[in-house]
Amino acid sequence: MLLERFYDEDLAQASYLIGCQATGDAVVVDPRRDIGIYLDAVKKHGLRITAVTETHIHADYLSGTRELAHATGADIFVSGEGGTDWEYGFPANRLHDEDIITVGNIRVQARHTPGHTPEHLVFLVTDGAFADEPGYVLSGDFVFVGDLGRPDLLDEAAGGVDTRFQGALDLFDSLRTVFLALPDHVQVHPAHGAGSACGKALGAIASTTVGYERLHAWWGPYLAAGDRDGFVAELLDGQPDAHAYFARMKRENRDGPSVLGPLSDLVELDADRAAGAIDADDVVFVDTRTPDAVRAGSVPGALAIPAVGKTAAWGAWAVDPEREKRPLLLFVHDGPQAIEVRDHLIRVGIDSYAGFVTSLGDLPTVPSDTIAPESVANLEDAFVLDVRQASEYADGHVPGATRIGAGRVLWDSDELPADRTIVTYCQSGARNIVASQALRRAGIPVVELKGSYLGWVRAGQPVETPVAS
């Protein structure tokens, strides 16, 4: 048996290829939308993808299940659990609790584990050529290394009302009846790692075991004592922001993401053509350089989506393709980087591109408006906007600052005043440039705090923390 993990550092997301080397059959679990890595892998290993499946309706990225099935002719398997509100809207084989996908000599058994979402499945994997019981579980967003999938996303991203409490109780029961019923030696391979917004304290290592989590995970004592109320309170406390784009991902993944087919190279535009498209407002200019480079000067109205780190997530903070119908014009180093940025952005459903440029040439540029920490107090009636996570804000913030996370600020811009100077900051400046440029393009002028919060602290400015109740 072959079990290969593909990890996307951008979205902290893992997908898996399981292959039977005796028959050449393979299944891919939780694929992303740029599918070249899976096609390359099966070619390397002499396999063919006969099945594609996913653990649940994802919120943080657009599923590649339909894309990969279209490219390979593989059968699609999705959850048939969760009730009518969580039924997939495209043709596929429906999996119910204890159903099995057969891949050569390998058995992949679905187990219904509601909690993170009502339809969530995990997959118990048995290498039939070696054993007659499962040795591995692909746990999706149910059990992570050292943590659990958050049960509040339906409230935060899908319009639910207080579903988090039932979800937390469902997680408790799923742990008890499915996860802890497995032998300690079973290896656990989750769908996310550290940095994902699908949990609050995910471990950075790739896998764990049932026994290790039973002994050492924070939730173990609550399960051992049967303390449902304590478990629910601890699970729901301190969850990170659910980014606004999660709601779109939920809808598109439930209904079925559009199939892109083979992706072509992007076209490089010459200076005159690029200038004409920008002047006519036919494109959205996207500056992928470092935050400092964008602040030094970029095209008026440009979005900032740095081509380092969290490109897909940052892109989804700044671009809502349901509202923005103009194609993106990428400012990059070269053609390969343009393809790399495009491949990251299609993971969150940003699919339309006019091409790329590698130089600003004679295009007009403007620097970002910034303000030194010591000058903020001189502004009359300033509105200070903190775009960090709630936990960062709680650790200390600029006195009087209002917090709206960078992943929500464009959608919650009606909460910003029209008659006050808006001063924005994050921790070091990377998230802030994404948020501030998105607000500027939306017609909301903002001034960035130089050095962001770290600059504020280094300048010896006062810090406020919430008063304990």
Coordinates of C-alpha atoms in Angstrom, one line a residue:
M1 CA 0.0 0.0 0.0
L2 CA 1.1 3.5 -0.8
L3 CA -0.1 6.4 1.5
E4 CA 1.3 9.8 0.3
R5 CA 0.5 13.2 1.9
F6 CA 0.4 16.4 -0.1
Y7 CA 0.6 19.5 2.2
D8 CA -0.3 23.0 1.1
E9 CA 1.6 25.4 3.4
D10 CA -0.5 28.3 2.2
L11 CA -3.8 26.9 3.6
A12 CA -2.2 24.5 6.0
Q13 CA -4.2 21.8 4.2
A14 CA -3.4 18.1 3.6
S15 CA -4.7 15.8 1.0
Y16 CA -3.8 12.1 0.5
L17 CA -3.2 9.5 -2.2
I18 CA -3.8 5.9 -1.2
G19 CA -2.7 3.4 -3.8
C20 CA -2.7 -0.4 -4.2
Q21 CA 0.5 -1.2 -5.9
A22 CA -0.6 -4.7 -6.7
T23 CA -3.5 -3.6 -8.9
G24 CA -2.5 0.0 -9.7
D25 CA -5.7 1.5 -8.3
A26 CA -5.7 4.7 -6.2
V27 CA -8.0 7.0 -4.4
V28 CA -7.4 10.7 -3.5
V29 CA -8.9 12.2 -0.4
D30 CA -9.6 15.9 0.1
P31 CA -7.8 17.1 -3.1
R32 CA -7.2 20.7 -3.8
R33 CA -8.2 22.3 -7.1
D34 CA -4.8 22.6 -8.9
I35 CA -4.6 18.9 -9.5
G36 CA -1.2 18.5 -11.2
I37 CA 0.5 17.2 -8.1
Y38 CA -1.8 14.2 -8.0
L39 CA -1.5 13.5 -11.7
D40 CA 2.3 13.6 -11.4
A41 CA 2.3 11.3 -8.4
V42 CA 0.3 8.6 -10.0
K43 CA 2.4 8.7 -13.1
K44 CA 5.5 8.4 -10.9
H45 CA 4.1 5.4 -9.0
G46 CA 2.5 3.7 -12.0
L47 CA -1.0 4.1 -10.5
R48 CA -4.4 5.2 -11.9
I49 CA -6.9 7.3 -9.9
T50 CA -10.1 5.3 -9.8
A51 CA -11.9 7.1 -6.9
V52 CA -11.9 10.6 -5.4
T53 CA -13.5 11.5 -2.1
E54 CA -13.6 14.1 0.6
T55 CA -14.2 14.1 4.3
H56 CA -16.8 16.9 4.4
I57 CA -18.0 20.1 2.8
H58 CA -14.9 22.3 3.3
A59 CA -15.0 25.9 4.4
D60 CA -11.4 27.1 3.9
Y61 CA -10.6 26.1 0.3
L62 CA -12.4 25.0 -2.8
S63 CA -12.5 21.2 -3.3
G64 CA -10.7 19.6 -6.2
T65 CA -12.9 16.5 -6.2
R66 CA -14.8 17.3 -9.3
E67 CA -11.8 18.7 -11.0
L68 CA -9.7 15.5 -10.5
A69 CA -12.6 13.2 -11.4
H70 CA -13.1 15.2 -14.6
A71 CA -9.5 14.8 -15.5
T72 CA -9.2 11.1 -14.7
G73 CA -12.6 9.6 -15.1
A74 CA -12.6 8.5 -11.4
D75 CA -15.7 7.8 -9.5
I76 CA -16.7 10.5 -7.0
F77 CA -17.7 9.6 -3.4
V78 CA -19.1 12.1 -1.0
S79 CA -20.9 12.1 2.3
G80 CA -24.6 11.1 2.3
E81 CA -24.9 11.9 6.0
G82 CA -26.0 15.1 7.8
G83 CA -29.5 15.6 6.6
T84 CA -31.1 17.6 3.8
D85 CA -29.3 20.9 4.7
W86 CA -26.0 19.3 4.0
E87 CA -26.7 17.3 0.9
Y88 CA -24.2 17.7 -2.0
G89 CA -25.8 19.3 -5.1
F90 CA -23.9 17.4 -7.8
P91 CA -24.0 13.8 -9.0
A92 CA -21.8 11.5 -6.9
N93 CA -21.9 8.2 -5.0
R94 CA -23.2 8.9 -1.5
L95 CA -21.3 7.4 1.5
H96 CA -23.0 6.4 4.7
D97 CA -21.6 5.2 8.0
E98 CA -19.6 2.0 7.5
D99 CA -19.7 2.1 3.7
I100 CA -16.5 1.0 1.9
I101 CA -14.6 2.2 -1.1
T102 CA -12.5 -0.7 -2.4
V103 CA -9.1 0.3 -4.0
G104 CA -7.5 -2.9 -5.2
N105 CA -6.6 -4.8 -2.0
I106 CA -7.3 -1.7 0.2
R107 CA -10.5 -1.1 2.1
V108 CA -11.4 2.6 2.8
Q109 CA -14.3 2.6 5.2
A110 CA -16.3 5.7 5.9
R111 CA -17.4 6.5 9.5
H112 CA -19.8 9.3 10.2
T113 CA -18.2 11.7 12.7
P114 CA -20.5 14.7 13.1
G115 CA -19.4 17.7 15.1
H116 CA -17.2 19.9 13.0
T117 CA -19.9 19.6 10.4
P118 CA -23.1 17.4 10.4
E119 CA -22.0 15.4 7.3
H120 CA -18.4 14.8 8.3
L121 CA -16.8 11.5 7.6
V122 CA -13.4 9.9 8.5
F123 CA -11.9 7.1 6.6
L124 CA -10.5 3.9 8.2
V125 CA -7.9 2.4 5.9
T126 CA -7.1 -1.3 5.9
D127 CA -4.2 -2.7 3.8
G128 CA -5.9 -6.0 2.9
A129 CA -2.6 -7.5 1.6
F130 CA -1.1 -7.1 5.1
A131 CA -3.8 -7.0 7.7
D132 CA -7.5 -7.5 8.3
E133 CA -8.1 -4.4 10.5
P134 CA -7.6 -0.7 10.0
G135 CA -4.1 0.6 10.5
Y136 CA -4.8 4.2 9.5
V137 CA -7.5 6.9 9.8
L138 CA -7.8 9.9 7.6
S139 CA -9.5 12.1 10.2
G140 CA -10.3 15.2 8.1
D141 CA -11.3 18.1 10.3
F142 CA -12.5 15.8 13.1
V143 CA -9.2 15.1 15.0
F144 CA -6.1 17.1 14.5
V145 CA -2.7 16.6 16.1
G146 CA -3.4 17.8 19.6
D147 CA -6.7 19.4 18.8
L148 CA -10.2 19.0 17.4
G149 CA -12.1 20.6 14.5
R150 CA -14.0 23.6 15.5
P151 CA -17.8 23.1 15.8
D152 CA -18.7 26.8 15.3
L153 CA -18.1 27.3 11.6
L154 CA -21.7 26.8 10.7
D155 CA -22.6 29.8 12.9
E156 CA -19.7 31.9 11.8
A157 CA -19.6 31.1 8.0
A158 CA -22.8 29.4 7.0
G159 CA -25.6 31.3 8.6
G160 CA -26.3 28.9 11.4
V161 CA -27.7 30.1 14.8
D162 CA -26.2 28.5 17.9
T163 CA -25.4 25.3 16.1
R164 CA -22.0 25.3 17.8
F165 CA -23.4 23.8 21.0
Q166 CA -24.9 20.8 19.3
G167 CA -21.8 20.5 17.2
A168 CA -19.6 20.4 20.3
L169 CA -21.8 17.7 21.8
D170 CA -21.7 15.7 18.6
L171 CA -17.9 15.9 18.6
F172 CA -17.9 14.5 22.1
D173 CA -20.0 11.6 21.0
S174 CA -18.0 11.0 17.8
L175 CA -14.8 10.8 19.9
R176 CA -16.3 8.4 22.3
T177 CA -18.1 6.1 19.8
V178 CA -15.7 6.2 16.8
F179 CA -12.2 7.6 17.6
L180 CA -11.6 6.1 21.0
A181 CA -13.0 2.8 19.9
L182 CA -10.0 2.3 17.6
P183 CA -6.8 0.6 18.8
D184 CA -4.1 2.8 20.1
H185 CA -1.7 1.9 17.3
V186 CA -3.9 3.3 14.5
Q187 CA -2.1 6.2 12.8
V188 CA -4.1 9.4 12.5
H189 CA -3.6 11.6 9.4
P190 CA -5.6 14.9 9.6
A191 CA -6.6 17.3 6.9
H192 CA -5.0 20.4 8.5
G193 CA -1.9 21.5 10.4
A194 CA -0.7 24.5 12.4
G195 CA -1.9 27.8 11.0
S196 CA -5.3 26.5 9.8
A197 CA -8.4 28.4 11.0
C198 CA -10.3 25.1 11.3
G199 CA -9.1 24.7 14.9
K200 CA -7.4 26.8 17.6
A201 CA -4.2 24.9 18.6
L202 CA -3.3 22.5 15.8
G203 CA 0.1 20.7 16.1
A204 CA 2.7 21.2 13.4
I205 CA 3.7 17.6 12.9
A206 CA 2.2 15.6 10.2
S207 CA 0.5 12.7 12.0
T208 CA -0.2 11.2 15.4
T209 CA -1.8 8.0 16.8
V210 CA -5.1 7.2 18.5
G211 CA -3.2 6.2 21.6
Y212 CA -1.1 9.3 21.8
E213 CA -4.1 11.6 21.5
R214 CA -6.0 9.5 24.0
L215 CA -3.2 10.1 26.6
H216 CA -2.1 13.6 25.8
A217 CA -4.7 15.7 23.9
W218 CA -6.4 18.4 26.0
W219 CA -9.8 16.7 25.5
G220 CA -8.7 13.3 27.0
P221 CA -9.6 14.1 30.6
Y222 CA -13.0 15.4 29.7
L223 CA -13.8 12.2 27.8
A224 CA -12.4 10.0 30.6
A225 CA -14.6 11.8 33.2
G226 CA -17.7 12.0 30.9
D227 CA -17.6 15.8 31.4
R228 CA -19.7 17.0 28.5
D229 CA -20.2 20.5 29.8
G230 CA -16.5 21.1 30.5
F231 CA -15.6 19.7 27.1
V232 CA -18.0 22.0 25.3
A233 CA -16.9 25.1 27.2
E234 CA -13.2 24.4 26.6
L235 CA -13.7 23.5 22.9
L236 CA -15.7 26.7 22.1
D237 CA -13.4 29.1 24.0
G238 CA -10.9 31.1 22.0
Q239 CA -11.6 29.8 18.5
P240 CA -10.0 32.0 15.8
D241 CA -11.8 34.2 13.4
A242 CA -13.8 32.5 10.6
H243 CA -12.9 34.5 7.5
A244 CA -15.7 35.9 5.5
Y245 CA -14.8 33.9 2.4
F246 CA -15.6 30.7 4.2
A247 CA -19.3 31.2 3.6
R248 CA -18.6 31.2 -0.2
M249 CA -16.5 28.1 0.0
K250 CA -19.3 26.3 1.9
R251 CA -21.8 27.1 -0.8
E252 CA -19.6 26.3 -3.7
N253 CA -18.3 23.1 -2.3
R254 CA -21.9 21.9 -1.4
D255 CA -23.2 22.8 -4.9
G256 CA -20.2 21.7 -6.8
P257 CA -17.2 23.9 -7.8
S258 CA -17.0 24.7 -11.5
V259 CA -14.6 22.5 -13.4
L260 CA -11.7 24.4 -15.0
G261 CA -10.1 21.7 -17.1
P262 CA -6.5 22.0 -18.2
L263 CA -5.0 25.3 -17.2
S264 CA -3.1 27.3 -19.8
D265 CA -0.1 29.6 -19.3
L266 CA -0.9 33.2 -18.5
V267 CA -0.2 35.9 -21.1
E268 CA 2.3 38.6 -20.4
L269 CA 1.0 42.1 -21.3
D270 CA 3.2 44.8 -22.7
A271 CA 3.2 48.2 -21.0
D272 CA 0.8 49.9 -23.3
R273 CA -1.8 47.2 -23.2
A274 CA -1.5 47.0 -19.4
A275 CA -1.8 50.7 -19.1
G276 CA -4.9 50.8 -21.3
A277 CA -6.6 48.0 -19.4
I278 CA -5.9 49.8 -16.1
D279 CA -7.0 53.2 -17.3
A280 CA -10.3 51.7 -18.7
D281 CA -10.8 49.9 -15.3
D282 CA -11.1 46.6 -17.2
V283 CA -8.8 44.7 -14.8
V284 CA -8.0 44.4 -11.1
F285 CA -4.3 45.2 -10.7
V286 CA -2.8 42.8 -8.1
D287 CA 0.6 43.7 -6.7
T288 CA 2.3 40.5 -5.5
R289 CA 5.5 42.1 -4.2
T290 CA 6.4 42.3 -0.5
P291 CA 4.4 44.6 1.8
D292 CA 7.2 47.1 2.0
A293 CA 7.5 47.3 -1.8
V294 CA 3.8 47.9 -2.2
R295 CA 3.9 50.6 0.5
A296 CA 6.8 52.3 -1.3
G297 CA 4.6 52.8 -4.4
S298 CA 2.1 50.9 -6.4
V299 CA -0.6 51.5 -9.0
P300 CA -3.5 53.5 -7.6
G301 CA -6.3 51.1 -6.8
A302 CA -4.0 48.0 -6.7
L303 CA -4.7 45.1 -4.4
A304 CA -1.9 43.7 -2.4
I305 CA -1.6 39.9 -2.4
P306 CA 2.0 39.1 -1.5
A307 CA 3.3 36.0 -3.3
V308 CA 4.8 34.6 -0.1
G309 CA 3.1 32.9 2.8
K310 CA -0.7 32.8 2.7
T311 CA -1.3 33.9 -0.9
A312 CA -4.6 32.0 -1.2
A313 CA -6.1 33.1 2.0
W314 CA -4.9 36.7 1.5
G315 CA -6.4 36.7 -2.0
A316 CA -9.7 35.5 -0.6
W317 CA -9.6 38.4 1.9
A318 CA -9.2 40.9 -0.8
V319 CA -11.2 39.5 -3.8
D320 CA -14.8 38.3 -3.7
P321 CA -15.4 36.8 -7.1
E322 CA -19.1 36.8 -6.5
R323 CA -19.0 40.6 -6.6
E324 CA -15.8 41.3 -8.6
K325 CA -16.2 40.2 -12.2
R326 CA -13.2 41.8 -13.7
P327 CA -10.1 39.6 -14.3
L328 CA -6.9 40.0 -12.3
L329 CA -3.8 41.4 -13.8
L330 CA -0.9 40.1 -11.8
F331 CA 2.3 42.1 -11.2
V332 CA 5.0 39.4 -10.7
H333 CA 8.7 38.7 -11.2
D334 CA 8.2 36.3 -14.2
G335 CA 5.9 33.9 -15.9
P336 CA 6.5 30.9 -13.6
Q337 CA 5.6 33.1 -10.6
A338 CA 2.4 34.2 -12.3
I339 CA 1.4 30.5 -12.7
E340 CA 2.3 29.8 -9.1
V341 CA 0.2 32.8 -7.8
R342 CA -2.7 31.8 -10.1
D343 CA -2.6 28.2 -8.9
H344 CA -2.8 29.4 -5.3
L345 CA -5.7 31.7 -6.0
I346 CA -7.8 29.1 -7.8
R347 CA -7.7 27.1 -4.6
V348 CA -10.1 29.7 -3.2
G349 CA -12.2 30.1 -6.4
I350 CA -10.5 33.2 -7.9
D351 CA -10.5 32.0 -11.5
S352 CA -10.4 34.9 -13.9
Y353 CA -7.1 36.4 -15.2
A354 CA -6.1 39.0 -17.8
G355 CA -2.5 38.0 -17.7
F356 CA 0.6 39.4 -15.9
V357 CA 3.2 42.2 -16.1
T358 CA 6.8 42.1 -14.8
S359 CA 7.4 45.8 -14.6
L360 CA 5.5 48.9 -13.6
G361 CA 7.2 50.8 -16.4
D362 CA 5.7 54.2 -16.8
L363 CA 2.5 53.3 -14.9
P364 CA 1.7 55.9 -12.3
T365 CA 2.4 54.9 -8.7
V366 CA 1.5 56.2 -5.3
P367 CA 3.0 55.4 -1.9
S368 CA 0.7 54.1 0.8
D369 CA -0.4 56.7 3.4
T370 CA 1.3 55.8 6.7
I371 CA 1.7 57.4 10.1
A372 CA 4.4 57.1 12.8
P373 CA 3.3 55.7 16.1
E374 CA 4.1 58.9 18.0
S375 CA 2.0 60.9 15.6
V376 CA -1.3 59.0 16.1
A377 CA -2.1 61.0 19.2
N378 CA -2.0 64.2 17.2
L379 CA -4.8 63.1 14.9
E380 CA -8.2 64.5 15.8
D381 CA -10.8 61.8 16.3
A382 CA -8.8 59.0 14.8
F383 CA -10.4 55.6 14.4
V384 CA -7.8 53.0 15.0
L385 CA -8.5 49.6 13.4
D386 CA -6.8 46.4 14.6
V387 CA -7.1 43.7 11.9
R388 CA -5.5 40.9 13.9
Q389 CA -7.0 37.8 15.5
A390 CA -9.0 38.2 18.8
S391 CA -6.3 36.4 20.8
E392 CA -3.7 38.9 19.5
Y393 CA -5.9 41.8 20.4
A394 CA -6.5 40.4 23.9
D395 CA -2.7 40.2 24.5
G396 CA -2.4 43.9 23.9
H397 CA -3.5 46.6 21.5
V398 CA -3.4 50.2 20.7
P399 CA -5.6 52.0 23.3
G400 CA -9.1 52.5 22.0
A401 CA -8.6 50.3 18.9
T402 CA -11.6 48.6 17.3
R403 CA -10.9 45.0 16.1
I404 CA -12.2 43.6 12.8
G405 CA -10.1 40.7 11.5
A406 CA -8.4 41.2 8.1
G407 CA -10.4 38.3 6.7
R408 CA -13.6 40.1 7.4
V409 CA -12.9 43.8 7.2
L410 CA -13.9 44.2 3.5
W411 CA -17.2 42.5 4.2
D412 CA -17.8 44.5 7.4
S413 CA -16.7 47.8 6.0
D414 CA -20.0 49.4 6.9
E415 CA -18.8 49.4 10.5
L416 CA -16.1 51.9 9.6
P417 CA -16.8 55.6 10.0
A418 CA -17.0 57.9 7.0
D419 CA -15.9 61.1 8.8
R420 CA -12.8 60.0 10.8
T421 CA -9.2 59.1 9.9
I422 CA -8.9 55.3 9.9
V423 CA -5.5 54.1 11.1
T424 CA -5.0 50.4 10.4
Y425 CA -2.5 47.9 11.8
C426 CA -1.8 44.2 12.3
Q427 CA 1.1 42.5 14.1
S428 CA 4.0 43.2 11.7
G429 CA 2.4 44.7 8.6
A430 CA 1.8 41.8 6.2
R431 CA -1.9 41.3 6.9
N432 CA -2.3 45.0 7.1
I433 CA -1.2 45.7 3.6
V434 CA -3.7 43.2 2.2
A435 CA -6.6 44.7 4.3
S436 CA -5.6 48.4 3.7
Q437 CA -5.2 48.0 -0.1
A438 CA -8.6 46.2 -0.3
L439 CA -10.2 49.0 1.6
R440 CA -8.6 51.7 -0.5
R441 CA -9.8 50.0 -3.7
A442 CA -13.3 49.9 -2.2
G443 CA -13.1 53.7 -1.8
I444 CA -12.3 53.8 1.9
P445 CA -9.2 55.8 2.6
V446 CA -7.0 54.4 5.4
V447 CA -3.6 55.3 6.9
E448 CA -1.3 52.5 7.9
L449 CA 0.5 52.5 11.3
K450 CA 4.2 52.3 10.5
G451 CA 5.6 49.1 11.8
S452 CA 2.1 48.0 12.8
Y453 CA 1.7 46.8 16.4
L454 CA 5.3 45.7 16.8
G455 CA 6.4 49.2 15.7
W456 CA 4.0 50.7 18.2
V457 CA 5.5 48.7 21.0
R458 CA 9.1 49.4 19.9
A459 CA 8.3 53.1 19.9
G460 CA 7.3 52.8 23.6
Q461 CA 3.7 53.8 23.0
P462 CA 1.1 52.7 25.6
V463 CA -0.6 49.4 25.3
E464 CA -4.1 48.4 26.4
T465 CA -5.4 45.0 27.4
P466 CA -8.9 44.0 28.2
V467 CA -9.9 44.3 31.9
A468 CA -10.6 40.8 33.3
S469 CA -14.2 40.4 34.4

